[in-house]
Structure formats: C-alpha cells, structure tokens
XYZ file of C-alpha atoms in Angstrom:
751
model
C 273.555 203.651 35.597
C 271.764 202.422 32.731
C 268.108 204.712 31.985
C 264.831 202.810 30.308
C 262.668 205.596 27.807
C 259.094 204.936 29.219
C 257.229 207.763 27.203
C 257.975 208.884 23.731
C 260.821 211.558 23.304
C 260.031 214.841 23.230
C 262.545 215.526 19.966
C 264.426 217.634 18.228
C 265.747 217.361 15.006
C 269.202 217.573 13.773
C 270.735 218.494 10.905
C 272.842 221.331 8.774
C 270.538 223.671 7.605
C 272.403 225.296 4.770
C 271.919 220.812 3.695
C 268.010 221.178 4.369
C 268.049 224.006 1.577
C 270.229 222.549 -0.721
C 267.301 218.978 -0.753
C 264.630 222.312 -0.792
C 266.210 223.246 -3.986
C 266.700 220.396 -5.779
C 263.570 218.228 -4.593
C 260.911 218.032 -7.365
C 257.502 218.944 -5.576
C 255.833 216.107 -6.383
C 256.767 212.072 -7.961
C 254.390 209.284 -9.544
C 252.946 206.461 -7.178
C 256.015 203.583 -7.829
C 258.881 206.393 -6.616
C 259.178 208.322 -3.681
C 257.101 211.843 -3.676
C 258.760 214.489 -2.317
C 256.080 217.024 -0.632
C 257.886 219.403 1.803
C 260.997 220.337 2.987
C 262.695 221.108 6.342
C 261.798 224.025 6.511
C 259.520 223.535 9.488
C 262.498 222.849 12.485
C 263.210 226.011 14.110
C 264.701 228.761 11.562
C 266.935 229.948 14.295
C 269.072 227.073 13.870
C 272.686 227.627 13.077
C 274.005 226.793 9.052
C 276.621 225.518 10.868
C 276.893 223.719 14.078
C 274.618 220.943 15.205
C 272.254 221.599 18.159
C 272.839 220.537 21.739
C 269.778 218.750 22.924
C 269.951 219.168 26.970
C 268.841 216.460 29.212
C 268.625 216.224 33.000
C 271.982 214.471 33.836
C 271.512 210.871 34.570
C 272.955 209.410 37.571
C 276.889 209.428 37.209
C 277.234 212.660 36.241
C 277.549 216.087 36.244
C 275.451 218.746 35.038
C 277.786 220.601 32.862
C 277.690 217.194 30.699
C 275.590 217.927 27.948
C 274.276 215.089 25.298
C 274.722 216.223 21.653
C 271.905 214.398 18.702
C 274.362 213.632 15.804
C 277.500 211.641 15.087
C 280.259 211.692 11.758
C 277.490 209.071 10.594
C 274.803 211.309 10.122
C 274.665 211.887 6.542
C 275.448 208.173 5.520
C 272.848 206.234 3.351
C 271.548 204.063 6.131
C 268.592 201.292 6.215
C 266.674 202.536 9.485
C 263.324 201.789 11.176
C 260.600 204.305 11.243
C 258.252 204.012 13.757
C 254.732 205.911 13.094
C 253.986 208.162 16.349
C 250.985 206.158 17.758
C 250.946 202.773 16.496
C 252.723 199.639 17.386
C 254.338 199.021 13.741
C 257.570 199.877 12.379
C 258.309 200.442 8.605
C 261.934 200.383 6.941
C 263.260 202.188 4.196
C 266.610 203.690 2.333
C 266.940 206.796 1.838
C 269.736 209.885 1.495
C 268.528 212.442 3.627
C 269.393 213.955 7.116
C 268.774 210.899 9.714
C 265.417 211.481 11.948
C 263.171 209.280 13.717
C 259.954 209.684 15.386
C 259.517 207.711 18.351
C 256.055 205.249 18.855
C 253.805 205.898 21.484
C 254.880 202.230 23.054
C 258.631 201.590 24.139
C 261.217 200.224 21.710
C 264.204 198.431 23.302
C 266.367 198.314 20.959
C 266.902 199.807 17.516
C 269.988 198.671 15.535
C 270.274 200.952 12.726
C 270.066 204.125 14.557
C 273.327 205.356 14.977
C 274.434 206.513 18.112
C 277.582 208.007 19.974
C 278.342 207.479 23.351
C 274.613 209.012 25.165
C 273.385 210.678 21.656
C 270.239 210.600 20.307
C 268.682 212.293 17.471
C 264.658 212.766 16.125
C 262.441 214.733 14.855
C 260.515 217.344 16.720
C 256.760 216.911 17.555
C 254.867 219.545 19.419
C 252.383 216.983 20.970
C 254.306 214.373 21.972
C 255.534 214.789 26.233
C 258.733 214.813 27.173
C 260.934 211.765 28.106
C 260.659 210.131 31.704
C 264.523 209.704 33.395
C 264.636 206.614 35.498
C 267.204 207.370 38.348
C 266.862 204.362 40.403
C 267.789 200.687 39.417
C 264.681 199.888 41.261
C 262.614 200.869 37.542
C 264.944 199.276 35.638
C 263.142 195.793 33.313
C 265.607 193.806 33.545
C 266.002 190.514 31.432
C 265.347 188.002 33.744
C 266.585 184.655 34.021
C 263.608 183.428 32.700
C 262.849 185.715 29.846
C 266.222 185.128 28.235
C 265.362 181.603 28.564
C 262.299 182.473 26.184
C 263.738 184.303 23.758
C 266.345 181.901 23.563
C 263.514 179.802 22.557
C 261.722 182.312 20.152
C 265.342 182.521 18.489
C 265.654 178.938 18.048
C 262.498 179.314 15.689
C 263.708 182.098 14.151
C 262.203 185.232 15.674
C 264.103 188.058 16.174
C 263.584 188.884 20.152
C 266.084 191.843 20.248
C 262.772 193.760 19.466
C 260.893 192.409 21.848
C 259.326 194.344 24.994
C 257.388 192.455 27.495
C 253.591 192.958 28.141
C 252.983 194.308 24.671
C 252.199 193.253 21.045
C 255.643 193.116 19.153
C 255.470 192.935 15.482
C 257.926 190.758 13.665
C 258.935 189.289 10.169
C 257.234 185.667 9.723
C 259.718 183.109 10.453
C 257.459 180.670 8.748
C 255.912 182.934 5.645
C 258.726 185.361 5.698
C 255.676 188.435 5.109
C 255.268 187.423 1.595
C 256.662 188.999 -1.290
C 256.521 193.004 0.460
C 258.143 191.527 3.697
C 255.134 192.526 5.873
C 255.571 191.910 9.449
C 252.909 189.879 9.756
C 253.650 188.009 13.596
C 251.890 189.590 16.255
C 254.760 188.039 18.859
C 253.030 188.796 22.698
C 255.255 187.734 26.177
C 254.313 188.177 29.454
C 255.123 191.212 31.532
C 257.311 188.658 33.708
C 259.100 186.868 30.802
C 257.660 183.673 31.231
C 255.354 182.569 28.105
C 255.183 183.825 24.803
C 251.929 184.089 22.283
C 252.463 184.364 18.318
C 250.215 184.239 15.233
C 251.188 186.069 11.443
C 247.826 187.613 10.725
C 249.396 187.855 6.826
C 246.030 185.462 5.458
C 248.453 182.662 3.077
C 250.429 181.969 6.444
C 247.884 182.096 9.690
C 251.260 180.512 11.263
C 250.239 180.543 15.165
C 251.413 178.948 18.615
C 252.904 179.769 21.789
C 255.727 178.610 24.697
C 257.252 178.875 27.993
C 260.160 179.494 29.686
C 260.317 177.365 32.127
C 257.741 174.250 32.543
C 255.666 175.242 35.490
C 255.013 178.625 34.540
C 251.826 180.177 35.428
C 251.819 182.467 32.455
C 250.131 180.574 30.049
C 247.000 180.889 31.899
C 247.434 184.250 33.462
C 248.447 187.303 31.970
C 249.460 185.498 28.505
C 246.133 185.463 26.600
C 245.682 188.164 25.394
C 241.747 187.715 24.599
C 241.250 188.500 28.305
C 242.639 192.273 27.876
C 239.954 194.684 27.204
C 241.445 196.946 24.319
C 240.974 201.145 24.274
C 240.385 201.210 21.104
C 241.753 205.136 19.897
C 240.433 207.841 19.001
C 241.883 209.494 15.702
C 241.238 211.832 13.205
C 241.916 213.362 10.523
C 244.213 215.974 11.742
C 246.262 213.668 14.712
C 247.136 211.598 11.719
C 248.236 214.385 9.264
C 246.031 213.037 6.234
C 246.291 215.429 3.198
C 244.039 215.554 -0.045
C 245.954 213.953 -2.860
C 248.194 215.532 -5.006
C 248.074 215.527 -8.648
C 250.534 212.905 -9.433
C 248.256 210.592 -7.309
C 245.014 211.681 -8.737
C 246.937 210.494 -11.971
C 247.742 207.541 -10.606
C 244.219 206.761 -10.159
C 243.464 207.998 -13.587
C 244.830 205.273 -14.680
C 243.113 202.907 -13.056
C 239.991 204.653 -13.993
C 239.412 205.611 -10.748
C 237.847 210.061 -11.091
C 238.881 212.289 -8.965
C 234.795 212.777 -7.894
C 235.178 209.082 -6.548
C 238.637 209.840 -4.490
C 236.552 212.621 -3.136
C 233.335 211.557 -1.932
C 235.510 208.106 -0.990
C 237.334 210.625 1.164
C 240.704 208.821 -0.231
C 243.659 211.128 1.150
C 246.986 210.806 1.493
C 249.898 211.338 4.485
C 253.683 212.023 4.234
C 255.817 209.039 5.784
C 259.341 208.816 6.138
C 259.315 212.836 5.607
C 259.975 212.688 1.681
C 257.475 209.627 0.584
C 254.265 209.861 0.267
C 251.182 206.848 1.218
C 247.431 207.173 0.036
C 245.658 206.870 2.859
C 242.081 205.322 2.845
C 239.778 206.262 5.295
C 237.097 203.989 7.522
C 234.083 205.876 8.710
C 231.516 204.491 10.892
C 228.747 206.724 11.253
C 230.557 209.886 10.084
C 233.061 209.432 12.171
C 236.864 208.592 11.418
C 237.234 204.933 13.127
C 240.566 203.441 11.387
C 243.267 204.318 8.454
C 244.367 202.062 6.304
C 248.171 203.105 4.292
C 249.087 201.414 0.891
C 252.873 202.375 -0.372
C 254.409 202.991 -3.620
C 255.496 199.443 -3.534
C 251.982 198.064 -2.502
C 252.764 197.226 1.457
C 249.528 197.994 3.705
C 249.383 198.223 6.868
C 246.566 199.688 9.505
C 246.430 202.192 11.967
C 246.814 200.077 15.728
C 243.543 200.189 18.055
C 241.308 201.365 15.851
C 238.326 199.623 15.408
C 238.005 197.069 12.471
C 235.186 197.374 10.068
C 234.397 196.929 6.324
C 235.730 199.736 3.988
C 232.785 202.226 2.751
C 230.512 201.121 5.430
C 228.012 203.954 5.687
C 227.430 203.037 2.146
C 225.712 200.104 3.130
C 223.274 201.876 5.714
C 219.645 200.802 5.353
C 220.527 198.909 2.006
C 219.138 195.483 1.107
C 221.409 194.726 -1.469
C 225.103 195.739 -1.190
C 228.454 193.853 -2.632
C 230.996 192.576 -0.558
C 234.426 193.198 -2.122
C 237.996 192.381 -1.120
C 240.016 195.717 -1.700
C 239.601 199.385 -1.693
C 240.318 199.646 -5.483
C 237.461 197.506 -6.006
C 235.326 199.582 -4.418
C 236.060 202.354 -5.526
C 236.377 200.626 -9.194
C 232.547 199.500 -8.223
C 231.743 202.872 -7.640
C 232.698 203.976 -11.217
C 229.807 201.028 -12.587
C 227.433 203.072 -10.164
C 227.266 200.544 -7.375
C 227.733 202.817 -4.540
C 226.134 200.242 -2.257
C 229.288 198.366 -1.750
C 232.049 197.344 0.997
C 235.398 195.953 0.789
C 236.863 193.510 3.891
C 239.811 195.442 5.305
C 242.358 192.354 6.236
C 242.081 190.180 2.638
C 241.575 186.227 2.080
C 242.613 183.109 3.892
C 244.732 180.982 1.933
C 241.990 177.846 2.278
C 239.027 176.978 3.851
C 238.867 176.277 7.210
C 237.742 172.792 8.188
C 237.032 173.923 11.912
C 233.058 174.877 13.162
C 232.375 178.889 13.126
C 234.030 180.101 16.655
C 231.839 182.294 18.506
C 231.759 186.131 17.854
C 233.968 187.152 20.699
C 236.510 184.925 19.220
C 236.171 184.784 15.274
C 239.164 187.351 15.200
C 240.041 187.325 11.837
C 236.361 188.379 10.679
C 235.654 190.375 13.523
C 234.673 193.473 11.030
C 231.615 191.677 10.400
C 230.996 191.147 14.084
C 231.581 195.025 13.843
C 229.382 196.292 11.497
C 226.027 193.007 11.771
C 223.558 196.389 12.324
C 224.677 197.440 8.782
C 223.857 193.809 7.657
C 221.095 192.864 9.377
C 218.916 194.579 6.754
C 220.733 192.985 3.900
C 218.599 190.407 1.740
C 221.253 190.159 -1.233
C 224.550 189.879 -0.485
C 226.825 190.087 -3.793
C 230.610 188.633 -2.667
C 232.511 189.594 -5.476
C 236.400 188.214 -4.481
C 239.021 187.757 -6.063
C 239.115 185.445 -8.568
C 241.925 182.919 -7.532
C 241.560 180.255 -4.908
C 241.938 183.019 -2.010
C 239.158 185.082 -3.421
C 237.193 181.991 -3.640
C 237.658 180.540 0.582
C 237.103 184.407 1.559
C 233.813 184.206 -0.741
C 232.514 180.669 1.578
C 234.075 182.093 4.413
C 231.469 185.095 4.435
C 229.099 183.412 3.453
C 228.905 181.038 6.429
C 228.774 183.865 8.245
C 226.574 185.857 6.555
C 223.696 182.934 5.374
C 224.080 181.087 2.369
C 220.765 181.691 1.674
C 221.221 185.352 0.708
C 224.314 185.731 -1.072
C 225.257 185.617 -4.502
C 228.280 185.224 -5.922
C 230.164 186.447 -9.539
C 232.205 185.482 -12.358
C 234.710 187.397 -13.693
C 235.163 187.890 -16.715
C 237.763 186.526 -19.275
C 240.258 189.689 -20.056
C 241.869 188.023 -23.300
C 242.202 184.443 -24.705
C 243.839 182.562 -21.808
C 242.985 184.676 -18.646
C 239.715 185.766 -17.059
C 239.685 189.617 -15.318
C 240.897 188.772 -11.393
C 238.930 191.587 -9.412
C 236.847 194.552 -10.374
C 239.085 197.026 -10.596
C 241.154 194.927 -13.621
C 237.530 194.453 -15.517
C 236.917 198.289 -15.191
C 240.011 198.629 -16.726
C 240.232 195.883 -19.373
C 236.776 195.463 -20.474
C 235.019 198.418 -18.878
C 232.278 200.250 -16.655
C 229.256 198.274 -18.751
C 230.677 195.076 -17.922
C 231.744 195.693 -15.025
C 227.819 196.233 -14.382
C 226.950 193.167 -16.469
C 228.769 191.240 -14.412
C 227.255 192.549 -10.930
C 223.658 192.332 -12.544
C 224.637 188.691 -13.850
C 225.220 187.326 -10.492
C 224.339 183.547 -9.079
C 223.283 182.605 -5.976
C 225.670 181.465 -3.904
C 225.498 177.409 -3.794
C 223.698 175.573 -1.007
C 225.079 172.058 0.151
C 221.623 170.458 -0.531
C 219.796 172.917 -2.544
C 220.003 173.280 -6.824
C 218.335 174.903 -9.814
C 217.271 172.797 -12.502
C 219.106 175.103 -14.365
C 222.386 173.300 -12.767
C 221.323 170.312 -14.567
C 220.200 171.888 -17.739
C 223.739 170.349 -19.935
C 222.343 166.627 -18.405
C 218.537 167.733 -19.421
C 220.058 168.643 -23.160
C 222.217 164.904 -23.461
C 218.941 163.197 -21.720
C 216.761 164.888 -24.612
C 219.141 164.059 -27.523
C 220.019 160.911 -26.080
C 224.174 161.026 -26.269
C 224.442 159.407 -22.771
C 223.901 156.048 -24.566
C 221.561 154.567 -21.918
C 218.456 156.570 -21.698
C 215.940 153.759 -22.677
C 218.461 151.120 -20.405
C 220.582 148.403 -22.276
C 218.633 145.770 -22.974
C 219.173 142.423 -21.149
C 219.948 139.785 -24.542
C 216.049 138.433 -24.610
C 213.518 139.849 -27.116
C 210.951 139.022 -24.797
C 212.278 140.560 -21.765
C 213.380 144.050 -23.442
C 210.240 144.560 -23.767
C 209.288 145.149 -19.859
C 212.928 145.780 -18.167
C 216.212 147.326 -19.729
C 218.615 148.228 -17.151
C 219.709 151.263 -16.266
C 222.709 153.141 -14.513
C 222.746 154.494 -10.749
C 218.714 151.894 -10.929
C 218.100 149.120 -7.636
C 216.476 145.923 -9.032
C 215.108 143.953 -6.669
C 214.784 140.058 -7.621
C 213.091 137.382 -5.342
C 211.693 133.874 -6.207
C 211.398 130.400 -3.955
C 214.033 128.844 -3.821
C 215.578 126.804 -6.463
C 213.952 129.045 -9.284
C 217.361 129.681 -10.707
C 217.332 133.103 -9.519
C 221.694 133.204 -9.293
C 221.852 131.601 -12.490
C 219.180 133.858 -14.199
C 221.312 137.017 -12.726
C 224.725 135.733 -14.018
C 223.064 135.068 -17.131
C 221.681 138.452 -17.295
C 225.651 140.057 -16.847
C 227.125 137.674 -19.050
C 224.795 139.566 -22.453
C 225.327 143.032 -20.686
C 229.308 141.589 -21.152
C 229.028 141.145 -24.333
C 226.969 143.980 -25.609
C 227.908 146.578 -23.650
C 231.305 145.268 -22.182
C 230.116 145.551 -18.314
C 232.348 144.947 -15.501
C 230.672 143.831 -12.269
C 231.300 143.198 -8.776
C 229.789 140.405 -6.813
C 229.056 139.442 -3.409
C 227.556 136.158 -4.214
C 227.423 134.331 -0.274
C 225.973 131.663 -1.120
C 228.556 130.034 -3.819
C 231.455 128.780 -3.725
C 234.325 130.777 -5.676
C 235.105 127.556 -8.012
C 231.427 126.653 -8.367
C 230.735 130.277 -9.593
C 233.394 130.663 -12.015
C 232.228 127.203 -13.371
C 228.882 128.575 -13.745
C 229.921 131.792 -15.577
C 232.182 129.941 -17.581
C 229.419 127.996 -19.100
C 227.181 130.421 -20.001
C 230.301 132.199 -21.477
C 231.850 129.360 -23.852
C 228.353 127.470 -23.661
C 229.863 124.381 -23.552
C 229.926 122.157 -19.755
C 232.403 122.946 -17.364
C 232.460 118.797 -16.762
C 232.338 115.731 -19.169
C 229.441 114.376 -17.063
C 225.949 113.187 -16.827
C 224.408 116.393 -16.236
C 226.067 117.577 -19.722
C 224.860 114.603 -21.394
C 226.367 114.346 -24.974
C 228.039 117.616 -24.990
C 231.344 118.726 -25.894
C 233.012 119.458 -22.904
C 235.008 122.807 -23.382
C 238.879 122.486 -23.841
C 241.647 124.197 -22.088
C 242.419 126.452 -24.213
C 238.684 127.690 -24.292
C 240.177 127.177 -20.366
C 242.712 129.236 -20.081
C 240.552 132.023 -22.947
C 237.830 131.997 -20.043
C 239.888 132.349 -16.898
C 240.843 135.727 -18.800
C 237.956 136.256 -19.495
C 236.528 136.470 -15.497
C 239.403 138.099 -14.553
C 238.554 141.182 -17.042
C 235.348 141.090 -15.823
C 233.878 140.542 -12.751
C 235.429 141.413 -9.417
C 234.184 139.333 -5.702
C 233.753 140.790 -2.530
C 234.223 137.900 -0.677
C 234.633 138.122 3.438
C 237.494 135.175 4.333
C 236.972 134.908 7.894
C 233.356 133.255 9.927
C 232.123 136.554 10.185
C 228.694 137.916 8.412
C 229.374 141.071 6.261
C 228.079 144.542 7.066
C 225.746 145.911 4.024
C 228.491 149.024 4.349
C 231.352 147.431 4.691
C 230.212 145.622 1.093
C 228.967 148.944 -0.551
C 232.734 149.845 0.723
C 234.547 147.803 -0.452
C 231.871 148.540 -4.032
C 233.026 151.882 -4.237
C 236.545 150.729 -4.563
C 235.608 148.854 -7.550
C 233.798 151.315 -9.143
C 236.957 154.041 -8.728
C 239.585 151.242 -9.602
C 238.417 149.112 -12.094
C 235.341 151.181 -14.078
C 232.505 148.706 -12.224
C 228.453 149.372 -13.617
C 226.746 146.614 -11.709
C 227.119 145.254 -8.521
C 225.468 141.677 -7.037
C 224.473 141.219 -3.312
C 223.188 137.189 -3.376
C 221.942 137.073 -0.643
C 220.592 139.390 1.792
C 219.956 137.115 4.441
C 223.561 136.556 4.493
C 224.071 139.816 5.460
C 225.120 140.818 9.079
C 222.053 142.517 9.920
C 222.464 144.160 13.612
C 220.364 147.121 14.995
C 219.391 148.439 17.846
C 217.251 147.294 20.240
C 215.325 149.986 19.646
C 214.975 150.073 16.122
C 212.632 147.270 14.046
C 213.429 145.228 11.085
C 211.136 147.936 8.527
C 213.373 150.197 9.772
C 216.501 148.848 9.210
C 215.269 147.544 5.609
C 214.184 150.803 4.746
C 217.367 152.534 5.777
C 220.163 149.865 4.260
C 217.591 150.079 1.474
C 218.378 153.870 1.297
C 221.789 153.364 1.145
C 221.958 151.032 -1.610
C 220.429 153.424 -3.480
C 222.501 156.516 -3.205
C 225.751 153.915 -3.709
C 223.621 153.268 -6.849
C 222.709 156.777 -7.900
C 226.525 158.574 -7.187
C 228.496 155.710 -8.271
C 225.984 155.392 -11.170
C 226.549 151.602 -10.988
C 223.120 149.178 -11.175
C 222.478 147.439 -8.202
C 221.083 143.551 -8.282
C 220.142 142.889 -4.925
C 218.402 139.144 -4.367
C 215.810 138.661 -1.480
C 214.145 135.190 -0.015
C 210.754 135.304 0.269
C 209.810 134.102 3.711
C 208.166 130.683 4.552
C 205.067 129.944 2.412
C 202.869 127.387 4.072
C 200.138 127.640 1.986
C 201.868 127.877 -1.804
C 200.483 126.256 -4.550
C 203.122 126.426 -7.100
C 202.337 129.941 -8.624
C 204.976 132.922 -8.522
C 205.277 134.774 -4.576
C 204.204 138.189 -4.411
C 207.457 140.860 -3.926
C 205.266 141.434 -0.779
C 205.932 137.828 -0.174
C 209.661 139.029 0.885
C 210.906 137.919 4.267
C 212.226 141.085 6.699
C 209.877 143.793 5.053
C 207.292 145.332 2.416
C 210.063 148.328 1.952
C 211.875 146.077 -0.873
C 209.125 146.067 -3.360
C 208.557 150.419 -1.742
C 211.447 151.185 -2.597
C 213.628 149.771 -5.062
C 213.377 150.911 -8.683
C 212.133 147.364 -10.268
C 210.983 144.920 -8.558
C 211.642 141.172 -10.491
C 209.840 137.335 -8.983
C 211.894 134.348 -11.015
C 209.569 130.702 -11.461
C 210.567 128.064 -12.691
C 207.732 125.962 -13.978
C 208.227 122.162 -11.782
C 204.626 120.467 -13.045
C 204.893 118.635 -16.369
C 201.461 118.430 -16.846
C 201.434 122.710 -16.749
C 203.822 122.615 -18.845
C 207.718 122.321 -20.025
C 209.805 122.085 -16.945
C 212.630 123.952 -18.664
C 210.407 126.877 -19.096
C 211.391 130.371 -17.146
C 208.701 132.654 -16.145
C 210.108 135.969 -15.549
C 207.775 138.058 -13.410
C 208.099 142.011 -13.594
C 206.355 143.348 -10.789
C 207.523 146.934 -10.775
C 208.924 149.312 -13.128
C 209.686 152.954 -11.844
C 211.227 154.762 -14.882
C 208.768 154.266 -18.264
C 211.469 154.921 -20.115
C 213.292 151.801 -19.370
C 210.054 149.006 -19.714
C 206.497 147.925 -17.964
C 204.739 145.417 -15.725
C 205.002 142.725 -17.857
C 205.493 138.544 -17.521
C 207.891 137.096 -20.426
C 209.273 133.492 -21.067
C 212.033 132.142 -21.606
C 213.959 128.267 -22.079
C 216.546 127.215 -19.365
C 219.613 125.072 -20.622
C 220.437 122.745 -17.685
C 224.148 121.969 -19.767
C 225.424 125.188 -20.164
C 223.137 127.569 -17.592
C 221.736 129.645 -20.500
C 218.494 131.313 -21.222
C 216.841 131.686 -24.236
C 214.158 132.867 -26.139
C 211.268 130.146 -26.924
C 211.853 130.684 -30.175
C 215.753 131.024 -29.688
C 217.653 127.657 -30.403
C 219.987 125.865 -28.433
C 223.924 127.466 -27.924
C 222.247 130.565 -30.210
C 221.894 134.200 -28.810
C-alpha cells in the first residue's frame, strides 16, 4: 500500500555521536566567504543518542504491516559523499550542495513528490529535527492518494520534450526547476516557475531570470478546460507569509563575513544599520541575509551564498531593499543590488534603495501593463506611497546593457520628468566602473558622491537642453562643418542673395517656359563641380533621355545633336558622350514611377531616404508639385494638405541634411502683364511661401524692347537664414545651345 506525505515530516536526525564529536573537534570555527563556513556542530541533537547505535524512528504501521515492524532511519550509504537536495523549511525552493557531513534534510512546507538523490532503503527516512514542524500525515486509504492520471502523464511527456524535469513536479503547486532555455545562467539558478493544474490537464511556466524570461503554456489534451480555469495563476490569491528574524533563524554577522564586506569598503556600522545578517544553511555553510523591512517590520529576506547565488523567501511581499530609508524623501537613489545600496551609504547617501530582482536583458517594446499584471516590477507598485513624494529620482543602475534597460523600464513607470541618470567613471584607462560598489572600491567615496551629484536629466524624447548641442554649436562657431554660410551657387551675381544650405527647403516657381527646371539642372551641375554633391531627381515632366541630354549639354558645354538649335557649335564627340554617361551615373539617381499611377509624396520621400543612405545623396529635386498624387480626406482642405505635405518634406530635409528643391507652378494668371509672378501666386496654398526656407521665382524676358531675350531674372523672395542670403534679384544669361546659365559679364562656355 502506498503512502503520501501531505505535510512536512516531524523528523529526527540519525547519526553516530562519535562522528559528531570528531567533526566538532576538527572543524575550524569559521572560514572566509567563498569557502564553507562551519558555524555550529550537531550538538543540538539529543545527547541521549547512543554513540554506537542508530536511533529508530517509529511511525504508525501502514496498511499491510504489523505493529511490531519499525522503520529504521539509516542506511549503509549514509555517510557517503552525496550531492542531494536541501529543501528550505517554509520555502518552495531547493538548492544543491556537495558535503562530506552526515546526511540530513529539512523537508519543505510544500509536498515534494520525489527527491531522487536522497539515499533511502525500504521504509527508511533520514531528516533533521525541528520542534516547530508538525508530524506527518499517513494516508491509510488508497482513495486519498494523488495518482498520476493519463492526462498528467501526457502533460509530463510534453514538458519533458521541452527539456523540463517533471520528476519533481507536483500538481496544484508552483514548482521551481532549471530553465531549459538559459540553464540558470552561470549560477545554475532554478529560475523556472512551473505551475501544473490540480487535475494535471495543463501547465504554465515562466523563467524569472532577467536575461531569459522564457514563458509559455500547454495542455495535455486538446479539449482540456484547465487553461481557462485553474491554470491562470493571477486568479489565485497569494497569502503573504509572516516572517520574523527568529523564525527565519537569522543571526548576527560573524567577523569573517564582516571582513568580506570590509574588503569591499563596507563598514560594520553600515551593515548593522541595514540589518545585514547571516543564516546557517545546509548545516555547515553560512549565507548572507539581506533583510527587507517596511515600516519597521520584516517582510522579506534575500540570501547570497559563497558562489554569488541569490534567492529569496517565498510568498513574501516584493519591495525595495532599504525601503524605510526613503520614506518622505524628495530625493532618492535607486540602484541594482544590495551591495550598491550599502556602497551609497558609505558615500553619505542613506536615501537609497535597491531593486530586489535584478535587470531585464532589453527594454520591452510593449505598452506598459496594468498594475496588477506588471509582475516583474510589482515592487514599484507595492512601494508607490514611498515614491509619490519624490521629485528627483536618480537611477544609478549598472552600466551594462541590462542595467540601462532597467533604468529605462523604471523611468517608464516612475515618469521620465523626475528621473536622473548617472555616468559611471573609468576605473582604468580602458574600462568603466560597472556600479556604485566598483566606484567605491576603485576610486573612493568622494568620487562616488561626485557621480551622484553630477547626475544628468533622464532624456525625454522630444525634450532637449542646449547643453545637448554644445558640440554642434562650437563646430558652427568655428565653421568646421564647411557649410555654415551655405554652398555658393556658382554665379557671382546670385551668391549675394542665395546659397545652398544642407537641410533646407527651396520652393521654385515661375510662369511656364521660364526656365525653372533648366535653372535647377544648371545649379546641380555647379554644386557637383564645386562640392561633389550627388542628387536624387524626381522629375516627372521630363523623359529620361531628354533629361539626360539637358544635363550632358550643361556638363560638357556642347550640343547633344548636330541640329538647328546648335547653330555652328561643335557637337559632343562619342568619347565625350561616354565620359558624360559615367558622370550621369555617378552623380544622379532617378525616382520614377514606371506605371500609369501618380506617385505620392510619401513614396517619393521613402525612395529619397534610400538614396541618401545608400548613395550619399545631398540634394533632392521634386518637379513639379502638380504631378504628385494629392488624394486627401474629404474633410481636409487643400491648404491643410499642403501644410502637412511641406512639413513632411522639411522634416526629411532636416533629418537627412539634404537640400530639397520643390518646383510649384503658379495658378492661372488671367491678368498677367509680363512681370515675374509673386510667391503667393503658387497654385494650392500660401503655405508654399510660408513654410519654405527659401523662395525663388525664375523669370525670363520675352519682350525684345525690354531687354535681351536671353536674360533670366532670379528673384529671391524669401530667405529664412540671413547668414546664407537675403532678398534681392540677380540677372543671368541663358545659353540656348548648351542650356548653361552665366553671369552677364562672363564669356559663353566659361565659368
């Protein structure tokens, strides 16, 4: 007949007294942290035990056995070197250690189905006595046994396929396992929490290790209803344990652990004020106990062993370490570990707390969850009344990627407007300090205080300070950018009024056939020749071959054809054509919509962005506005649409430091008398002149009586940047054979 342990055993240690005496006499009182500290002998076990015999532990006879039979707690393997599980009393976690001491075990308050490494004989048990642990329940009827149902076996098989060890899993409870994804990291921490429903029909798991976070769920059968019912742990009301220093059996620090902290420049006084204690663990090993207090009451405890492995008391409230130190404080500091909190105190900062759970690997891309579902950062919500009065919160998390991710997650919840961040200094010529304790150890308390005093405002997207741009301002002042006054256009008459500044928008207009596109092409050729700029062309009124001809004629300064418009000028040679084609390919990139649909401004800007990033383009030409697709909502006016469109164009220009020339035709001019149009005459909206950086009107004389018909008037009607130009008119001569624009006193074919 099988039995099932439902409550912790009231157990008794089985050992040889002579062995205990020998061990007590040979073990040193204490050792340094990092080794095994021997703090106490096994003398607390009843002295009545015979030095040569094993004490029997009598249990009620299970079904099928006579009362005369007894269970002897012991075996011949008892004193062998074994690796076995040590479940904590009142804890759901179990940790593994190697020992040469007699075998003992303190059973967990939660049922444990199997402990495979515990050496048992038939009807034999081995454990250590605890006066406050109740006796065992022996179930005498098979109906009370927890049997592995068919669906539980199927579920376990699925979990095993995922790499989980289901031998120690108990349905209806939270089981702590080694995560198959991250393997518990370097410390092999059992960070995977697995919950199996009472009926064994479904399971839910999550790894609470910051750098992993693996989670999921599964069901034994496709039609299992467990997932919608008992599987959801958030529906369970967790009862917080009441803990005290006494029932956790915490002790004052021994001199050797105090010495360990002293090596990290943490004083005994700081340890005492923060109630840092120790706890005997696995009989002969000591662990550091960081006690968590709230309103003077112990609510949780976190342990650290000699291998830098951490764990916390189960079913306790998650809060900041050192919470009472920030009560009613307007300035507080948040660090990533208990050691950093203690280091801050050595630098004079008591208004400091540490997060209890470490840092996430990366910043979450999801929206903030509601308070009740924000499990990872539940300690923030549990302490929100302590944080409400804080107007300045310094986030002094670790300097690695995970630490910066933690700072970002904290700022998202606390409010970036009241957060500051620190920059850790270098500890040598190469490496920066990782955290507060490293700064204290390598550079001293004064430097750590200086780091906190010089904390910077936590960046808020879209909110800046001029200090963020001091380097750029210095470069502008010293003219190290090279384009502070803009690039000259290549025409002396025009440079006085207009220069090309990267990141600006120039609107070009003029009546039809006045030479707007020709002038822009000539300007691009000049900029390429003087500064090596490259350009993206979205010229929807030009066929590619015709546009290539115009550009080549301006570059080579010879007509493309031997035709009437060329007069007696020599046509470009084949060799010049080949050289010109290479120049075209190297200098210009075309944005064209090859089908019969009209391109939208977004489509054009997306391709222009690709040209900037891929080819290093510095200028974009959109010619003209009325060839774009201007679909807009019915409720939106054309004025509103033009305003939004030009805003997008300007943001593109500024973000990519790319100058944009946008050609826009004027509306129908029924009363035109021959003079240059006004910028407000542009069809569509006055926003063309209102939102642009530069406004230019190209006008060509058509009346021989008014002057030369090859004279072109460049009217600069708006210049936002007074450093780059001013309002005024410049006059150029247009060479109809080659398409060149020249200063009036400049001979044809030369610049």
